[in-house]
């Protein structure tokens, strides 16, 4: 299990330049091809996480990564999760009937003030229909999208400690890519990168705040 990050909240290996170091694998279901790999998408995105699950028939499953963190929300007024995301293909053309199924999903888990575990997620779908706009959005297929979340410090129930960040896909079959995944606060705006990268190539440029596609962020429940 990856060691929790004892910092103000940024993620190590945010652009996967050291493969999947610092990350743990998430995997359910089965299929002929279930693979996580780090590939070069373009000169702008030289190290991206490629999530590919194919040949599973009608059996749904989940494939992705998680990284443990320990971010005390009490001293923060602004916390966001951002990433560059691309959906290459998905068997499902809608986001399901029981809470959403997406080829790419970003998620955090946290403890509320009572110590109960809660979660927040935002999915990306390149298909025909979206049933849960409050937790997902439709994007153009095979196009990089820059996403930045709502203020996670204001979620309801209110977070006390953010404990984990996840990135994964769900469904019968899907293929997506993610990079520049950053959990940041007003006290930790800079990205934490691995101390010893296994490559010498200059990492990808951080995602600009302005999205490359129309973004509809998940709603926050009013206080």
CSV table of C-alpha atoms in Angstrom, one decimal:
chain,number,residue,atom,x,y,z
A,1,UNK,CA,0.0,0.0,0.0
A,2,UNK,CA,1.3,3.4,-0.9
A,3,UNK,CA,2.4,5.5,2.0
A,4,UNK,CA,0.1,8.5,2.8
A,5,UNK,CA,1.4,11.9,1.7
A,6,UNK,CA,2.2,13.9,4.8
A,7,UNK,CA,1.9,17.3,3.0
A,8,UNK,CA,-0.8,19.9,2.5
A,9,UNK,CA,-2.3,17.8,-0.2
A,10,UNK,CA,-0.7,17.7,-3.6
A,11,UNK,CA,-0.3,14.3,-5.3
A,12,UNK,CA,3.0,12.6,-6.0
A,13,UNK,CA,3.7,11.5,-9.6
A,14,UNK,CA,0.9,13.7,-10.9
A,15,UNK,CA,1.9,13.2,-14.6
A,16,UNK,CA,2.9,9.5,-14.3
A,17,UNK,CA,6.5,10.3,-15.3
A,18,UNK,CA,7.6,7.5,-13.0
A,19,UNK,CA,5.1,5.0,-14.2
A,20,UNK,CA,2.6,4.2,-11.5
A,21,UNK,CA,4.9,4.7,-8.5
A,22,UNK,CA,3.1,5.9,-5.4
A,23,UNK,CA,-0.2,4.4,-6.7
A,24,UNK,CA,-2.2,1.3,-5.8
A,25,UNK,CA,-4.2,-0.7,-8.3
A,26,UNK,CA,-8.0,-0.8,-8.3
A,27,UNK,CA,-9.5,-3.8,-10.2
A,28,UNK,CA,-12.8,-5.6,-10.2
A,29,UNK,CA,-14.5,-7.8,-12.8
A,30,UNK,CA,-12.7,-9.7,-15.6
A,31,UNK,CA,-12.1,-9.5,-19.3
A,32,UNK,CA,-9.7,-10.5,-22.1
A,33,UNK,CA,-7.8,-7.3,-21.8
A,34,UNK,CA,-7.6,-5.3,-18.6
A,35,UNK,CA,-4.5,-3.2,-18.5
A,36,UNK,CA,-3.0,0.0,-17.0
A,37,UNK,CA,0.0,1.4,-18.7
A,38,UNK,CA,1.9,4.7,-19.0
A,39,UNK,CA,2.1,5.8,-22.7
A,40,UNK,CA,3.2,8.9,-24.6
A,41,UNK,CA,0.1,10.5,-26.1
A,42,UNK,CA,1.8,13.5,-27.7
A,43,UNK,CA,4.5,16.1,-27.1
A,44,UNK,CA,2.1,18.0,-24.9
A,45,UNK,CA,1.4,14.9,-22.8
A,46,UNK,CA,4.5,12.6,-22.8
A,47,UNK,CA,3.4,10.5,-19.8
A,48,UNK,CA,-0.2,9.6,-19.4
A,49,UNK,CA,-2.1,6.8,-17.7
A,50,UNK,CA,-3.8,4.6,-20.2
A,51,UNK,CA,-6.8,2.7,-18.8
A,52,UNK,CA,-8.1,-0.1,-21.1
A,53,UNK,CA,-10.7,-2.8,-20.4
A,54,UNK,CA,-12.0,-4.8,-23.3
A,55,UNK,CA,-13.5,-8.2,-24.2
A,56,UNK,CA,-15.5,-8.6,-21.0
A,57,UNK,CA,-18.8,-9.5,-22.6
A,58,UNK,CA,-21.6,-8.1,-20.4
A,59,UNK,CA,-19.7,-8.2,-17.2
A,60,UNK,CA,-19.1,-4.8,-15.7
A,61,UNK,CA,-15.9,-4.0,-13.9
A,62,UNK,CA,-13.6,-1.2,-12.6
A,63,UNK,CA,-10.0,-0.6,-13.4
A,64,UNK,CA,-7.8,2.2,-12.1
A,65,UNK,CA,-5.5,3.6,-9.5
A,66,UNK,CA,-5.7,5.1,-6.0
A,67,UNK,CA,-3.3,7.1,-3.9
A,68,UNK,CA,-3.5,7.6,-0.2
A,69,UNK,CA,-3.3,11.2,1.1
A,70,UNK,CA,-3.9,12.9,4.5
A,71,UNK,CA,-5.3,16.4,4.0
A,72,UNK,CA,-6.8,18.1,7.1
A,73,UNK,CA,-9.5,20.2,5.6
A,74,UNK,CA,-10.2,22.2,8.8
A,75,UNK,CA,-7.4,24.7,8.0
A,76,UNK,CA,-8.3,25.2,4.4
A,77,UNK,CA,-10.9,27.3,2.6
A,78,UNK,CA,-10.2,26.1,-0.9
A,79,UNK,CA,-9.4,22.6,-2.2
A,80,UNK,CA,-9.6,21.5,-5.8
A,81,UNK,CA,-9.0,18.4,-7.9
A,82,UNK,CA,-7.9,18.9,-11.5
A,83,UNK,CA,-6.7,16.7,-14.4
A,84,UNK,CA,-6.4,16.4,-18.1
A,85,UNK,CA,-8.7,13.6,-19.4
A,86,UNK,CA,-9.4,11.9,-22.7
A,87,UNK,CA,-12.1,9.3,-23.5
A,88,UNK,CA,-11.0,7.2,-26.5
A,89,UNK,CA,-13.9,4.7,-26.5
A,90,UNK,CA,-16.6,3.2,-24.3
A,91,UNK,CA,-19.0,0.3,-24.8
A,92,UNK,CA,-21.8,2.0,-22.9
A,93,UNK,CA,-23.4,5.1,-24.5
A,94,UNK,CA,-25.0,6.4,-21.3
A,95,UNK,CA,-23.9,6.7,-17.7
A,96,UNK,CA,-26.1,3.9,-16.3
A,97,UNK,CA,-29.1,3.7,-14.1
A,98,UNK,CA,-27.7,3.3,-10.6
A,99,UNK,CA,-25.5,6.3,-10.0
A,100,UNK,CA,-23.4,6.6,-13.2
A,101,UNK,CA,-20.9,4.5,-15.1
A,102,UNK,CA,-18.0,6.3,-16.8
A,103,UNK,CA,-15.0,5.3,-18.9
A,104,UNK,CA,-13.0,7.8,-16.8
A,105,UNK,CA,-13.9,8.9,-13.2
A,106,UNK,CA,-12.0,11.1,-10.7
A,107,UNK,CA,-12.9,10.5,-7.1
A,108,UNK,CA,-11.9,11.5,-3.6
A,109,UNK,CA,-12.8,9.7,-0.3
A,110,UNK,CA,-12.9,11.6,3.0
A,111,UNK,CA,-13.9,11.4,6.6
A,112,UNK,CA,-16.6,13.8,7.7
A,113,UNK,CA,-16.6,15.5,11.1
A,114,UNK,CA,-18.3,12.5,12.7
A,115,UNK,CA,-15.5,10.2,11.3
A,116,UNK,CA,-17.8,8.5,8.7
A,117,UNK,CA,-16.3,7.9,5.3
A,118,UNK,CA,-17.8,9.8,2.4
A,119,UNK,CA,-17.0,10.1,-1.3
A,120,UNK,CA,-17.2,12.6,-4.1
A,121,UNK,CA,-16.7,11.8,-7.8
A,122,UNK,CA,-16.9,13.3,-11.3
A,123,UNK,CA,-17.1,11.2,-14.4
A,124,UNK,CA,-16.5,11.8,-18.1
A,125,UNK,CA,-18.5,10.2,-20.9
A,126,UNK,CA,-18.2,10.4,-24.7
A,127,UNK,CA,-21.6,8.9,-25.7
A,128,UNK,CA,-25.2,9.7,-26.4
A,129,UNK,CA,-26.9,10.3,-23.1
A,130,UNK,CA,-26.0,11.4,-19.6
A,131,UNK,CA,-28.4,10.7,-16.8
A,132,UNK,CA,-26.4,12.1,-13.8
A,133,UNK,CA,-25.1,15.6,-14.7
A,134,UNK,CA,-24.5,16.2,-11.0
A,135,UNK,CA,-21.7,13.7,-11.0
A,136,UNK,CA,-20.6,13.6,-14.6
A,137,UNK,CA,-20.4,15.3,-17.9
A,138,UNK,CA,-20.4,14.6,-21.7
A,139,UNK,CA,-17.2,15.3,-23.5
A,140,UNK,CA,-16.0,15.0,-27.1
A,141,UNK,CA,-14.4,11.6,-27.8
A,142,UNK,CA,-10.6,11.4,-28.4
A,143,UNK,CA,-10.1,15.0,-27.3
A,144,UNK,CA,-8.1,16.2,-24.2
A,145,UNK,CA,-10.3,18.1,-21.7
A,146,UNK,CA,-8.9,20.2,-18.8
A,147,UNK,CA,-11.1,19.8,-15.7
A,148,UNK,CA,-11.0,21.5,-12.4
A,149,UNK,CA,-13.5,20.6,-9.7
A,150,UNK,CA,-15.7,22.6,-7.5
A,151,UNK,CA,-14.3,23.7,-4.1
A,152,UNK,CA,-14.1,20.3,-2.3
A,153,UNK,CA,-13.7,22.0,1.1
A,154,UNK,CA,-17.4,23.0,0.8
A,155,UNK,CA,-18.9,19.6,0.1
A,156,UNK,CA,-21.8,18.3,2.1
A,157,UNK,CA,-21.3,16.4,4.4
A,158,UNK,CA,-18.3,18.7,5.2
A,159,UNK,CA,-14.9,17.0,4.8
A,160,UNK,CA,-12.7,16.8,7.9
A,161,UNK,CA,-9.8,14.8,6.3
A,162,UNK,CA,-9.4,13.8,2.7
A,163,UNK,CA,-7.9,10.3,2.7
A,164,UNK,CA,-7.7,9.1,-0.9
A,165,UNK,CA,-7.7,10.1,-4.6
A,166,UNK,CA,-8.8,7.7,-7.3
A,167,UNK,CA,-8.8,7.6,-11.0
A,168,UNK,CA,-10.6,4.7,-12.8
A,169,UNK,CA,-13.0,3.5,-15.5
A,170,UNK,CA,-16.1,1.5,-15.3
A,171,UNK,CA,-18.3,-0.5,-17.7
A,172,UNK,CA,-18.3,-3.5,-20.1
A,173,UNK,CA,-15.4,-2.0,-22.0
A,174,UNK,CA,-13.7,1.4,-22.1
A,175,UNK,CA,-10.5,3.1,-23.0
A,176,UNK,CA,-9.4,6.4,-21.5
A,177,UNK,CA,-6.3,8.5,-20.5
A,178,UNK,CA,-5.5,10.8,-17.6
A,179,UNK,CA,-2.5,13.0,-16.7
A,180,UNK,CA,-1.6,16.1,-14.7
A,181,UNK,CA,-3.8,14.9,-11.8
A,182,UNK,CA,-3.5,17.5,-8.9
A,183,UNK,CA,-5.1,17.8,-5.5
A,184,UNK,CA,-4.3,21.3,-4.3
A,185,UNK,CA,-5.2,23.9,-1.7
A,186,UNK,CA,-4.5,27.5,-1.1
A,187,UNK,CA,-1.6,26.4,1.0
A,188,UNK,CA,-0.2,23.9,-1.5
A,189,UNK,CA,-0.6,25.3,-5.0
A,190,UNK,CA,2.5,23.6,-6.3
A,191,UNK,CA,2.7,20.1,-7.6
A,192,UNK,CA,4.7,17.5,-5.6
A,193,UNK,CA,6.7,15.3,-8.0
A,194,UNK,CA,8.7,12.2,-7.2
A,195,UNK,CA,12.1,12.9,-5.7
A,196,UNK,CA,13.8,10.4,-8.0
A,197,UNK,CA,12.2,10.1,-11.4
A,198,UNK,CA,13.1,7.2,-13.6
A,199,UNK,CA,13.2,9.4,-16.7
A,200,UNK,CA,15.1,12.5,-17.5
A,201,UNK,CA,12.7,14.0,-20.0
A,202,UNK,CA,11.0,17.2,-19.1
A,203,UNK,CA,7.5,16.5,-17.7
A,204,UNK,CA,4.3,17.7,-19.2
A,205,UNK,CA,3.2,21.3,-18.6
A,206,UNK,CA,0.5,21.6,-15.9
A,207,UNK,CA,-3.0,21.9,-17.2
A,208,UNK,CA,-4.2,25.5,-17.5
A,209,UNK,CA,-7.2,26.5,-15.5
A,210,UNK,CA,-9.3,27.3,-18.6
A,211,UNK,CA,-10.8,24.1,-20.0
A,212,UNK,CA,-10.4,23.1,-23.6
A,213,UNK,CA,-14.0,22.1,-23.8
A,214,UNK,CA,-17.2,23.3,-22.2
A,215,UNK,CA,-17.1,22.0,-18.6
A,216,UNK,CA,-20.1,21.6,-16.3
A,217,UNK,CA,-18.7,20.9,-12.9
A,218,UNK,CA,-20.4,18.8,-10.3
A,219,UNK,CA,-22.8,20.7,-8.0
A,220,UNK,CA,-22.0,21.4,-4.4
A,221,UNK,CA,-24.9,21.0,-2.0
A,222,UNK,CA,-25.6,24.4,-0.4
A,223,UNK,CA,-24.7,24.8,3.3
